[in-house]
Amino acid sequence: MNLDALLLSFRLAAVVSAILLMLALPLAYWLAFTHWRGKFLLESVVALPLVLPPTVLGFYALIALGPRGPLGRLWQFLFGHTLAFTFAGLVIASLVYSLPFAVQPLIASFESLDRRLLDASSILGASRLRTFFRIIVPLSWPGLITAVVLSFAHTLGEFGVVLMVGGNLPGITRTVSIDIYDRVQALDFAAANHTALLLLGISFIVLAVVYGMNRRVWSPWLAK
Amino acid sequence: MLFVDIRKQFRTAGSPPFHLDVRETFAPGFTVLFGPSGAGKSTLLDCISGLLRPDAGVIKFNDEYFFNAARRFSLPAQMRRIAYVFQSLALFPHLSVEENVAYGLSAFPSPERQERVERILPAFHIEALRRRKPGELSGGEKQRVALARSLVTQPQLLLLDEPLTGLDAALRQAILQDLRAWNAAERIPILYVTHNREEVDAIGERVVALVNGRVQESGAPRAVLDAPRSVALAQAAGFENFLDGHVVEQRPADGVMRVVLASANCELEIPLGTVPPGAAVQVAIRAGDILLATEAPRALSARNVLPGTLDALEPRGSLVVAQVTAGARFIVHLTPGAVRSLQLVPGLRVWLVLKTHSCHVVLP
């Protein structure tokens, strides 16, 4: 088993899901509560990575992050090197790739909130920000955990985007799924199986946690 | 003093648009907003509180504008210093009773916040519940917590949307008593939405009747609810009998007019009104206002005596509901004692006696 690849994947997934949570909270809040008629357009953009082949996404990410792409040029201007085939580039591409997995559970849980609780908070003088942190977030924590866990798991398992944007540089961009692919190419089925089995186990645990969460089995404030 | 003069239109697919159009002044003390469901009571409270924005008009509290459409001004709900208890109460399920009550006090320094909470908890008899979550409270306890959470902020206006629905009469009385005691010191306008007649009587001050988005009548509870002028309001006020007919004659000298019921060749004398002869009317009569006799009554002051047949008797709680055909179908409320002593059985020949002033002309 390639420990380097595994650690890299976990690092990537942790960084991506942490940043995604910060991005997805305001985005999901806005999508859940806006009355703007054109919001379906933004919803479609957010959901796009769900249906787009990862290679397509990876291709455009590569173009954007490369030395001639807008993001690549900006990055080169700031840090002196381009984003393609770097860990940072991988993070940015993964943010886009896993965005719907962070945003959708949050929207679902914000929309299921009793609006009268938010009204009550306003009437009691709370600003929108206070209502958000004191009422919306605590009451949406199953959705929050679902969002984090799903974006973590989804990033952990990505292949096409990584291959396009990151290539296969050991310790920098060789993630665990690429490692499995390499092992299979090298006909080292036993090593591939070790890693694959581990990913299978992790995926199952993750989904079990998410489904358990959504039934609110651990909800601490339900009436006894 | 709260002055409201607003209009708002709602469009929902598949049903005719709803217009809220209210112009009314609310003085300190209780005002009951009464009306059938869908009359716009909660919508009116939502507009006053700032949760909804009217299309046009003004909302003014003393000298301060809450809303002024002409100047495109709307004071945010957070700044109106209003307390609003929803029908659903909307207690925060993840916060304890104490945290719920203190929620609206975040602008105050900690010692004052604590002091206010300590003062309001015993006043509403919820001191012992302070560590509990709303999920662990009974219906009445939740209602007390919701009231305390609203009143602890010392609002300048209190909006209550059926806050005591589902409580038994004794508990309702007790909570109303606490509320009245609280307001004796504060003297702020309290708008109290209900469609429960008992609550109206218990509060007993001014009633504003809202029907179809408009104020139909206002005044003392007896004037508004005992002589309603529309079918919708009469139904909401608990009238059981609605009879179709048309006016045949006005007799100003006797203070009455004669109405022939459509269902049969049967006449009623009802209080003189402005309805011209020939016009169709509907007459509303409370089931409790009708007397029932097993012999033809004589020498009565009541002008309307209708012979008929007792069709059915159905016990309902402390009363018996009788169905009688006497020209039209009537619902009559009796006591179980009366049923026993008159030996009432279905099929019996009976006479209904209706006082002229128990008959109210209502408009569709």
Coordinates of C-alpha atoms in Angstrom, one line a residue:
Chain A
M1 CA 0.0 0.0 0.0
N2 CA 1.3 3.4 -0.9
L3 CA 1.1 5.4 2.3
D4 CA 2.3 8.6 0.6
A5 CA -0.6 8.5 -1.8
L6 CA -3.1 7.8 1.0
L7 CA -1.8 10.7 3.1
L8 CA -1.9 13.0 0.2
S9 CA -5.5 12.1 -0.6
F10 CA -6.5 12.7 3.0
R11 CA -4.7 16.0 3.1
L12 CA -6.4 17.1 -0.1
A13 CA -9.8 15.9 1.1
A14 CA -9.4 17.7 4.4
V15 CA -8.3 21.0 2.9
V16 CA -11.0 20.9 0.2
S17 CA -13.9 20.0 2.6
A18 CA -12.8 22.7 5.1
I19 CA -12.7 25.4 2.4
L20 CA -15.9 24.1 0.8
L21 CA -17.8 24.4 4.0
M22 CA -16.9 28.1 4.3
L23 CA -17.8 28.7 0.7
A24 CA -21.0 26.6 0.7
L25 CA -22.5 28.0 3.9
P26 CA -23.2 31.5 2.5
L27 CA -23.9 30.1 -1.0
A28 CA -26.5 27.6 0.3
Y29 CA -28.0 30.3 2.6
W30 CA -28.5 32.6 -0.3
L31 CA -29.9 29.8 -2.6
A32 CA -32.3 28.6 0.1
F33 CA -33.7 32.0 1.1
T34 CA -33.5 34.3 -2.0
H35 CA -36.6 35.1 -3.9
W36 CA -34.6 36.0 -7.0
R37 CA -36.3 34.5 -10.1
G38 CA -33.0 33.6 -11.8
K39 CA -31.7 31.5 -8.9
F40 CA -32.3 28.3 -11.0
L41 CA -29.4 29.4 -13.2
L42 CA -27.0 29.5 -10.2
E43 CA -28.5 26.2 -8.9
S44 CA -27.7 24.7 -12.3
V45 CA -24.1 25.9 -12.2
V46 CA -23.6 24.6 -8.7
A47 CA -25.0 21.2 -9.7
L48 CA -23.0 21.0 -13.0
P49 CA -20.2 18.9 -11.6
L50 CA -22.7 16.2 -10.8
V51 CA -23.4 15.5 -14.4
L52 CA -20.2 16.7 -16.1
P53 CA -17.7 13.9 -17.0
P54 CA -14.7 14.6 -14.7
T55 CA -12.4 14.7 -17.7
V56 CA -14.4 17.6 -19.1
L57 CA -14.2 19.4 -15.8
G58 CA -10.5 18.5 -15.5
F59 CA -9.9 19.7 -19.0
Y60 CA -11.3 23.2 -18.4
A61 CA -9.7 23.3 -15.0
L62 CA -6.3 22.6 -16.7
I63 CA -6.9 25.3 -19.2
A64 CA -7.9 27.8 -16.6
L65 CA -5.1 26.9 -14.2
G66 CA -2.4 26.7 -16.9
P67 CA 0.1 29.4 -17.8
R68 CA -2.3 31.0 -20.3
G69 CA -5.4 30.6 -18.3
P70 CA -6.7 33.6 -16.2
L71 CA -6.3 31.8 -12.8
G72 CA -2.9 30.4 -13.8
R73 CA -1.6 33.8 -14.8
L74 CA -2.8 35.5 -11.7
W75 CA -1.2 32.7 -9.6
Q76 CA 2.1 33.0 -11.6
F77 CA 2.0 36.8 -11.0
L78 CA 1.5 36.3 -7.3
F79 CA 3.7 33.2 -6.6
G80 CA 6.0 32.8 -9.5
H81 CA 4.7 29.5 -10.8
T82 CA 1.6 28.1 -12.4
L83 CA -1.1 26.0 -10.8
A84 CA -1.1 23.0 -13.1
F85 CA 0.5 19.9 -11.6
T86 CA 0.6 21.4 -8.1
F87 CA -1.2 20.6 -4.9
A88 CA -2.8 24.1 -4.9
G89 CA -4.1 23.5 -8.4
L90 CA -5.5 20.2 -7.3
V91 CA -7.3 21.9 -4.4
I92 CA -8.9 24.5 -6.7
A93 CA -10.1 22.0 -9.2
S94 CA -11.4 19.7 -6.4
L95 CA -13.4 22.7 -4.9
V96 CA -15.3 23.0 -8.1
Y97 CA -15.7 19.2 -8.5
S98 CA -17.1 18.7 -5.0
L99 CA -19.1 21.9 -4.7
P100 CA -22.5 20.3 -5.2
F101 CA -21.8 17.7 -2.5
A102 CA -21.3 20.5 0.0
V103 CA -24.0 22.9 -1.2
Q104 CA -27.0 20.5 -1.8
P105 CA -27.2 19.0 1.7
L106 CA -27.0 22.5 3.2
I107 CA -29.7 23.8 1.0
A108 CA -31.9 20.9 1.8
S109 CA -31.4 21.4 5.5
F110 CA -31.9 25.1 5.4
E111 CA -35.1 24.7 3.4
S112 CA -36.5 22.3 5.9
L113 CA -36.1 24.7 8.8
D114 CA -39.3 26.1 10.3
R115 CA -39.4 29.7 8.9
R116 CA -41.3 30.9 11.9
L117 CA -38.1 30.2 14.0
L118 CA -36.2 32.7 11.8
D119 CA -39.1 35.1 12.0
A120 CA -39.1 34.8 15.8
S121 CA -35.4 35.5 15.8
S122 CA -35.8 38.7 13.7
I123 CA -38.7 39.9 15.9
L124 CA -36.6 39.4 19.0
G125 CA -34.1 41.8 17.5
A126 CA -31.5 39.4 16.1
S127 CA -29.6 40.5 13.0
R128 CA -29.4 38.1 10.0
L129 CA -25.9 37.1 11.0
R130 CA -26.9 36.3 14.6
T131 CA -29.9 34.4 13.3
F132 CA -27.6 32.4 11.0
F133 CA -25.1 31.4 13.7
R134 CA -27.5 31.0 16.7
I135 CA -30.5 29.4 14.9
I136 CA -29.8 28.2 11.4
V137 CA -26.4 26.6 11.9
P138 CA -27.2 24.7 15.1
L139 CA -30.5 23.4 13.7
S140 CA -28.8 22.3 10.5
W141 CA -26.0 20.4 11.9
P142 CA -27.0 17.0 10.4
G143 CA -26.9 18.8 7.0
L144 CA -23.5 20.4 7.9
I145 CA -22.0 17.1 8.8
T146 CA -23.5 15.5 5.7
A147 CA -21.9 18.3 3.6
V148 CA -18.5 17.9 5.1
V149 CA -18.5 14.1 5.0
L150 CA -19.7 13.9 1.4
S151 CA -17.3 16.5 0.1
F152 CA -14.5 14.7 1.9
A153 CA -15.4 11.4 0.5
H154 CA -16.0 12.7 -3.0
T155 CA -12.6 14.4 -3.1
L156 CA -11.0 11.4 -1.7
G157 CA -12.2 9.3 -4.6
E158 CA -11.7 11.6 -7.5
F159 CA -9.7 10.4 -10.4
G160 CA -10.4 12.1 -13.7
V161 CA -10.0 15.6 -12.5
V162 CA -6.8 14.8 -10.7
L163 CA -5.3 13.1 -13.7
M164 CA -6.1 16.0 -15.9
V165 CA -5.0 18.8 -13.6
G166 CA -2.4 17.2 -11.3
G167 CA -0.9 14.5 -13.4
N168 CA 0.9 11.8 -11.4
L169 CA 3.7 13.3 -9.4
P170 CA 4.5 11.2 -6.3
G171 CA 4.0 13.0 -3.1
I172 CA 2.5 16.1 -4.8
T173 CA -0.4 15.0 -7.0
R174 CA -0.4 11.2 -6.9
T175 CA -3.6 10.5 -5.0
V176 CA -4.8 7.2 -3.8
S177 CA -7.1 6.5 -6.8
I178 CA -4.3 7.2 -9.2
D179 CA -2.1 4.9 -7.3
I180 CA -4.6 2.1 -7.7
Y181 CA -4.7 2.8 -11.4
D182 CA -0.9 2.6 -11.6
R183 CA -0.8 -0.7 -9.7
V184 CA -3.3 -2.2 -12.0
Q185 CA -1.4 -1.0 -15.0
A186 CA 1.7 -2.6 -13.5
L187 CA -0.4 -5.8 -12.9
D188 CA 0.3 -5.6 -9.2
F189 CA -3.3 -6.7 -8.3
A190 CA -2.5 -7.5 -4.7
A191 CA -1.3 -3.9 -3.9
A192 CA -4.2 -2.4 -5.8
N193 CA -6.6 -4.6 -3.9
H194 CA -5.2 -3.4 -0.5
T195 CA -5.8 0.2 -1.3
A196 CA -9.1 -0.4 -3.1
L197 CA -10.5 -2.4 -0.1
L198 CA -9.5 0.4 2.2
L199 CA -11.3 3.0 0.1
L200 CA -14.3 0.7 -0.1
G201 CA -14.4 0.5 3.7
I202 CA -14.0 4.2 4.1
S203 CA -16.8 5.0 1.6
F204 CA -19.1 2.6 3.4
I205 CA -18.4 4.1 6.8
V206 CA -18.9 7.6 5.4
L207 CA -22.3 6.8 3.9
A208 CA -23.4 5.0 7.0
V209 CA -22.6 8.1 9.0
V210 CA -24.4 10.3 6.6
Y211 CA -27.6 8.2 6.4
G212 CA -27.5 7.7 10.2
M213 CA -27.2 11.5 10.6
N214 CA -30.2 12.2 8.3
R215 CA -32.5 10.1 10.3
R216 CA -31.4 12.4 13.2
V217 CA -30.7 9.4 15.4
W218 CA -28.2 11.4 17.4
S219 CA -30.3 14.6 17.5
P220 CA -29.8 15.8 21.1
W221 CA -32.9 18.0 21.5
L222 CA -35.6 15.6 20.5
A223 CA -38.3 15.0 23.1
K224 CA -37.6 11.9 25.1
Chain B
M1 CA -51.6 54.1 19.9
L2 CA -51.1 52.1 16.8
F3 CA -52.5 53.3 13.5
V4 CA -52.7 50.9 10.6
D5 CA -53.8 51.8 7.1
I6 CA -52.5 49.2 4.6
R7 CA -53.3 47.3 1.5
K8 CA -51.7 44.1 0.3
Q9 CA -52.5 41.7 -2.5
F10 CA -51.7 38.1 -2.6
R11 CA -51.8 36.0 -5.7
T12 CA -51.8 32.2 -5.5
A13 CA -52.2 30.0 -8.5
G14 CA -55.6 28.5 -8.8
S15 CA -57.5 30.7 -6.4
P16 CA -58.7 34.3 -6.7
P17 CA -56.3 37.0 -5.4
F18 CA -56.7 37.9 -1.7
H19 CA -56.8 41.6 -0.7
L20 CA -55.9 42.8 2.7
D21 CA -57.3 46.3 3.2
V22 CA -57.3 47.5 6.8
R23 CA -57.7 50.9 8.3
E24 CA -57.9 50.8 12.1
T25 CA -56.5 52.4 15.3
F26 CA -55.5 50.2 18.2
A27 CA -55.4 51.8 21.7
P28 CA -53.4 50.5 24.7
G29 CA -55.1 47.4 26.2
F30 CA -56.5 44.3 24.6
T31 CA -58.0 44.4 21.1
V32 CA -59.3 41.0 19.9
L33 CA -58.9 40.4 16.2
F34 CA -61.7 38.0 15.4
G35 CA -62.7 36.3 12.2
P36 CA -63.0 33.1 10.2
S37 CA -59.8 31.4 9.2
G38 CA -58.3 32.9 6.0
A39 CA -59.7 36.4 6.9
G40 CA -56.2 37.8 7.0
K41 CA -55.6 38.1 10.8
S42 CA -52.1 36.6 10.8
T43 CA -51.3 38.5 7.6
L44 CA -52.2 41.7 9.3
L45 CA -49.9 40.9 12.3
D46 CA -47.1 39.9 9.9
C47 CA -47.4 43.3 8.2
I48 CA -47.5 45.2 11.6
S49 CA -44.4 43.3 12.8
G50 CA -42.4 43.9 9.7
L51 CA -42.2 40.3 8.5
L52 CA -44.3 41.2 5.5
R53 CA -44.3 44.4 3.5
P54 CA -47.6 45.9 2.5
D55 CA -48.1 47.1 -1.1
A56 CA -49.4 50.5 0.0
G57 CA -50.3 52.6 3.1
V58 CA -48.8 53.5 6.4
I59 CA -48.3 51.9 9.8
K60 CA -47.6 54.4 12.5
F61 CA -46.9 53.8 16.2
N62 CA -47.4 57.0 18.2
D63 CA -45.2 59.4 16.2
E64 CA -43.0 56.9 14.7
Y65 CA -43.5 55.4 11.2
F66 CA -43.1 51.6 11.0
F67 CA -44.0 51.7 7.4
N68 CA -44.7 54.4 4.9
A69 CA -45.2 53.4 1.3
A70 CA -45.2 56.9 -0.1
R71 CA -41.7 57.4 1.2
R72 CA -40.6 53.8 0.5
F73 CA -39.8 53.5 4.1
S74 CA -40.0 50.3 6.2
L75 CA -38.5 50.0 9.6
P76 CA -36.8 46.5 9.9
A77 CA -38.6 44.0 12.1
Q78 CA -35.6 44.0 14.4
M79 CA -36.1 47.6 15.2
R80 CA -39.8 47.9 15.8
R81 CA -39.7 46.8 19.5
I82 CA -42.6 44.5 18.9
A83 CA -43.3 41.2 20.6
Y84 CA -45.1 38.7 18.5
V85 CA -46.1 35.3 19.7
F86 CA -46.9 33.0 16.8
Q87 CA -49.6 30.3 16.8
S88 CA -46.8 27.7 16.5
L89 CA -45.0 29.6 19.3
A90 CA -41.6 29.0 17.5
L91 CA -39.6 28.2 20.6
F92 CA -36.0 27.5 19.6
P93 CA -35.8 23.7 20.0
H94 CA -32.0 23.6 20.7
L95 CA -32.0 26.3 23.4
S96 CA -33.1 25.8 27.0
V97 CA -36.1 27.7 28.5
E98 CA -33.7 30.2 30.0
E99 CA -31.7 30.7 26.8
N100 CA -35.0 31.1 24.9
V101 CA -36.2 33.8 27.3
A102 CA -32.8 35.6 27.1
Y103 CA -32.6 35.4 23.3
G104 CA -34.1 38.9 22.7
L105 CA -31.9 40.6 25.3
S106 CA -28.5 40.3 23.5
A107 CA -28.3 44.1 23.3
F108 CA -28.2 44.5 27.1
P109 CA -25.2 44.1 29.3
S110 CA -25.0 40.7 31.0
P111 CA -26.1 41.8 34.6
E112 CA -29.3 43.5 33.3
R113 CA -30.0 40.6 31.0
Q114 CA -29.8 38.2 34.0
E115 CA -31.9 40.4 36.1
R116 CA -34.7 40.7 33.6
V117 CA -34.7 36.9 33.1
E118 CA -34.8 36.4 36.9
R119 CA -37.8 38.7 37.1
I120 CA -39.9 37.3 34.2
L121 CA -39.4 33.6 35.0
P122 CA -41.4 33.6 38.3
A123 CA -44.0 36.0 36.9
F124 CA -44.9 33.3 34.3
H125 CA -44.4 30.4 36.7
I126 CA -41.6 28.8 34.6
E127 CA -38.8 29.2 37.0
A128 CA -38.5 25.5 37.6
L129 CA -38.2 24.7 33.9
R130 CA -35.3 26.9 33.2
R131 CA -32.9 24.1 32.2
R132 CA -35.4 22.2 30.1
K133 CA -35.6 22.2 26.3
P134 CA -38.9 23.0 24.6
G135 CA -39.3 19.4 23.6
E136 CA -39.6 18.5 27.3
L137 CA -42.4 21.0 28.0
S138 CA -46.2 20.5 28.1
G139 CA -48.4 22.7 25.9
G140 CA -49.2 25.2 28.6
E141 CA -45.6 25.5 29.7
K142 CA -44.5 26.2 26.1
Q143 CA -47.1 28.9 25.8
R144 CA -45.9 30.5 29.0
V145 CA -42.3 30.3 27.8
A146 CA -43.2 31.9 24.5
L147 CA -45.0 34.7 26.3
A148 CA -42.1 35.3 28.7
R149 CA -39.6 35.3 25.8
S150 CA -41.6 38.0 24.1
L151 CA -42.5 40.2 27.1
V152 CA -39.0 40.2 28.7
T153 CA -37.9 42.5 25.9
Q154 CA -40.3 45.2 27.2
P155 CA -42.0 45.7 23.8
Q156 CA -44.0 48.7 22.9
L157 CA -46.6 46.6 21.2
L158 CA -47.7 43.0 21.7
L159 CA -49.1 40.8 18.9
L160 CA -50.6 37.4 19.9
D161 CA -51.7 35.0 17.2
E162 CA -53.9 32.4 18.9
P163 CA -51.3 31.9 21.7
L164 CA -53.7 29.8 23.9
T165 CA -55.2 27.5 21.3
G166 CA -55.4 23.9 22.5
L167 CA -55.3 24.7 26.2
D168 CA -58.2 23.9 28.6
A169 CA -60.3 26.7 29.8
A170 CA -58.8 26.8 33.3
L171 CA -55.2 27.0 32.1
R172 CA -56.2 29.6 29.5
Q173 CA -57.8 31.7 32.2
A174 CA -54.7 31.4 34.4
I175 CA -52.4 32.5 31.6
L176 CA -54.7 35.4 30.6
Q177 CA -54.7 36.4 34.2
D178 CA -50.9 36.6 34.2
L179 CA -51.0 38.6 30.9
R180 CA -53.6 41.0 32.3
A181 CA -51.5 41.5 35.4
W182 CA -48.5 42.2 33.3
N183 CA -50.3 44.7 31.2
A184 CA -51.8 46.6 34.1
A185 CA -48.3 48.0 34.6
E186 CA -47.2 48.3 31.0
R187 CA -50.4 49.6 29.3
I188 CA -49.3 48.8 25.7
P189 CA -51.6 47.9 22.8
I190 CA -52.1 44.2 22.6
L191 CA -53.6 42.6 19.5
Y192 CA -55.0 39.2 20.2
V193 CA -56.0 37.0 17.4
T194 CA -58.5 34.3 18.1
H195 CA -61.5 32.6 16.6
N196 CA -62.6 31.2 19.9
R197 CA -65.7 32.8 21.3
E198 CA -64.8 31.9 24.9
E199 CA -61.5 33.7 24.7
V200 CA -63.2 36.8 23.3
D201 CA -65.5 36.8 26.3
A202 CA -62.6 36.1 28.7
I203 CA -60.6 39.1 27.4
G204 CA -63.8 41.1 27.0
E205 CA -62.5 44.4 25.7
R206 CA -62.7 45.6 22.1
V207 CA -63.3 43.3 19.2
V208 CA -62.3 44.0 15.6
A209 CA -63.9 41.6 13.2
L210 CA -61.9 40.8 10.1
V211 CA -63.7 39.1 7.1
N212 CA -62.1 38.6 3.8
G213 CA -59.2 40.9 4.5
R214 CA -61.4 43.8 5.6
V215 CA -62.5 45.1 9.0
Q216 CA -66.2 44.4 9.0
E217 CA -67.2 45.5 12.4
S218 CA -65.6 46.7 15.6
G219 CA -66.8 47.4 19.1
A220 CA -67.8 45.6 22.2
P221 CA -67.8 41.8 21.9
R222 CA -71.5 41.6 22.5
A223 CA -72.3 44.1 19.7
V224 CA -70.0 42.5 17.2
L225 CA -70.4 38.8 17.9
D226 CA -74.0 38.6 19.1
A227 CA -75.4 40.5 16.1
P228 CA -73.0 39.8 13.3
R229 CA -73.8 41.3 9.9
S230 CA -72.3 38.8 7.6
V231 CA -72.6 35.1 7.1
A232 CA -68.9 34.5 7.4
L233 CA -68.7 36.4 10.7
A234 CA -71.9 34.7 12.0
Q235 CA -70.4 31.3 11.3
A236 CA -67.1 32.2 13.0
A237 CA -69.1 33.6 16.0
G238 CA -70.8 30.2 16.3
F239 CA -74.2 30.7 14.8
E240 CA -75.7 27.4 13.9
N241 CA -78.9 28.3 11.9
F242 CA -78.9 30.1 8.6
L243 CA -82.3 30.5 6.9
D244 CA -82.9 31.8 3.4
G245 CA -85.9 34.0 2.8
H246 CA -87.2 37.3 1.5
V247 CA -88.7 40.4 3.2
V248 CA -92.4 40.8 2.5
E249 CA -93.3 43.7 4.7
Q250 CA -91.7 46.4 6.9
R251 CA -93.7 47.5 10.0
P252 CA -91.9 50.5 11.4
A253 CA -94.7 51.0 14.0
D254 CA -94.0 47.5 15.5
G255 CA -90.2 47.8 15.0
V256 CA -90.2 44.6 12.9
M257 CA -90.2 43.3 9.4
R258 CA -91.8 40.1 8.1
V259 CA -89.7 37.5 6.3
V260 CA -91.0 34.5 4.5
L261 CA -88.6 31.5 4.5
A262 CA -87.7 30.1 1.2
S263 CA -87.9 26.4 2.3
A264 CA -91.5 26.5 3.3
N265 CA -94.5 28.8 3.6
C266 CA -93.4 29.9 7.0
E267 CA -93.0 33.4 8.4
L268 CA -90.6 35.1 10.8
E269 CA -90.8 38.5 12.4
I270 CA -87.3 40.0 12.7
P271 CA -86.0 43.3 13.9
L272 CA -86.6 46.2 11.5
G273 CA -83.8 46.8 9.1
T274 CA -83.0 48.7 6.0
V275 CA -83.7 45.8 3.7
P276 CA -86.5 46.7 1.3
P277 CA -89.6 44.4 0.7
G278 CA -88.9 41.8 -1.9
A279 CA -85.2 41.6 -1.2
A280 CA -83.6 38.2 -0.4
V281 CA -82.1 37.9 3.1
Q282 CA -80.4 35.3 5.2
V283 CA -81.4 35.1 8.9
A284 CA -78.9 33.8 11.4
I285 CA -80.2 32.3 14.7
R286 CA -78.1 30.8 17.5
A287 CA -79.1 27.2 18.5
G288 CA -79.0 28.3 22.1
D289 CA -81.5 31.2 21.5
I290 CA -84.3 28.9 20.4
L291 CA -86.9 27.6 22.9
L292 CA -88.6 24.3 22.4
A293 CA -92.1 23.4 23.6
T294 CA -94.1 20.2 23.5
E295 CA -97.4 22.0 23.6
A296 CA -98.6 24.9 21.5
P297 CA -97.5 27.9 23.6
R298 CA -99.9 30.8 24.2
A299 CA -99.7 34.3 25.6
L300 CA -96.1 34.8 24.8
S301 CA -94.1 38.0 24.1
A302 CA -92.1 36.1 21.5
R303 CA -93.5 36.7 18.1
N304 CA -92.3 33.6 16.3
V305 CA -93.9 30.2 17.1
L306 CA -93.2 27.5 14.5
P307 CA -94.8 24.1 14.7
G308 CA -92.6 21.2 13.7
T309 CA -91.3 17.7 14.3
L310 CA -88.3 16.6 16.4
D311 CA -86.1 14.6 14.0
A312 CA -83.1 13.7 16.1
L313 CA -81.3 14.1 19.5
E314 CA -77.6 13.9 19.8
P315 CA -75.8 14.4 23.2
R316 CA -72.7 16.5 22.8
G317 CA -70.8 17.2 26.0
S318 CA -72.9 19.1 28.5
L319 CA -75.7 19.8 26.0
V320 CA -78.0 18.0 23.6
V321 CA -78.2 19.0 20.0
A322 CA -81.8 18.6 18.6
Q323 CA -82.7 18.7 14.9
V324 CA -86.1 20.0 14.3
T325 CA -88.0 20.4 11.0
A326 CA -90.3 23.4 11.4
G327 CA -90.7 24.9 7.9
A328 CA -87.0 24.8 7.7
R329 CA -84.3 22.6 9.4
F330 CA -83.3 24.0 12.8
I331 CA -80.6 23.1 15.2
V332 CA -81.6 23.7 18.8
H333 CA -79.4 23.3 21.9
L334 CA -81.1 21.8 25.0
T335 CA -79.9 20.7 28.4
P336 CA -80.0 17.0 29.2
G337 CA -82.4 17.9 32.0
A338 CA -84.8 19.5 29.6
V339 CA -84.7 16.5 27.3
R340 CA -85.6 14.3 30.3
S341 CA -88.3 16.4 31.8
L342 CA -90.0 17.0 28.5
Q343 CA -89.6 13.3 27.6
L344 CA -88.3 14.3 24.2
V345 CA -88.0 11.5 21.6
P346 CA -87.5 11.7 17.9
G347 CA -90.8 12.0 16.0
L348 CA -92.5 14.1 18.7
R349 CA -94.5 17.1 17.6
V350 CA -92.8 20.3 19.0
W351 CA -93.1 24.1 18.7
L352 CA -90.1 26.3 18.3
V353 CA -90.2 29.8 19.9
L354 CA -87.9 32.5 18.5
K355 CA -87.6 36.0 20.0
T356 CA -87.6 38.7 17.3
H357 CA -84.2 39.9 18.5
S358 CA -82.6 36.5 18.3
C359 CA -83.1 36.7 14.5
H360 CA -80.3 38.5 12.8
V361 CA -80.2 39.5 9.2
V362 CA -76.8 38.7 7.7
L363 CA -75.4 39.5 4.3
P364 CA -73.7 36.9 2.2

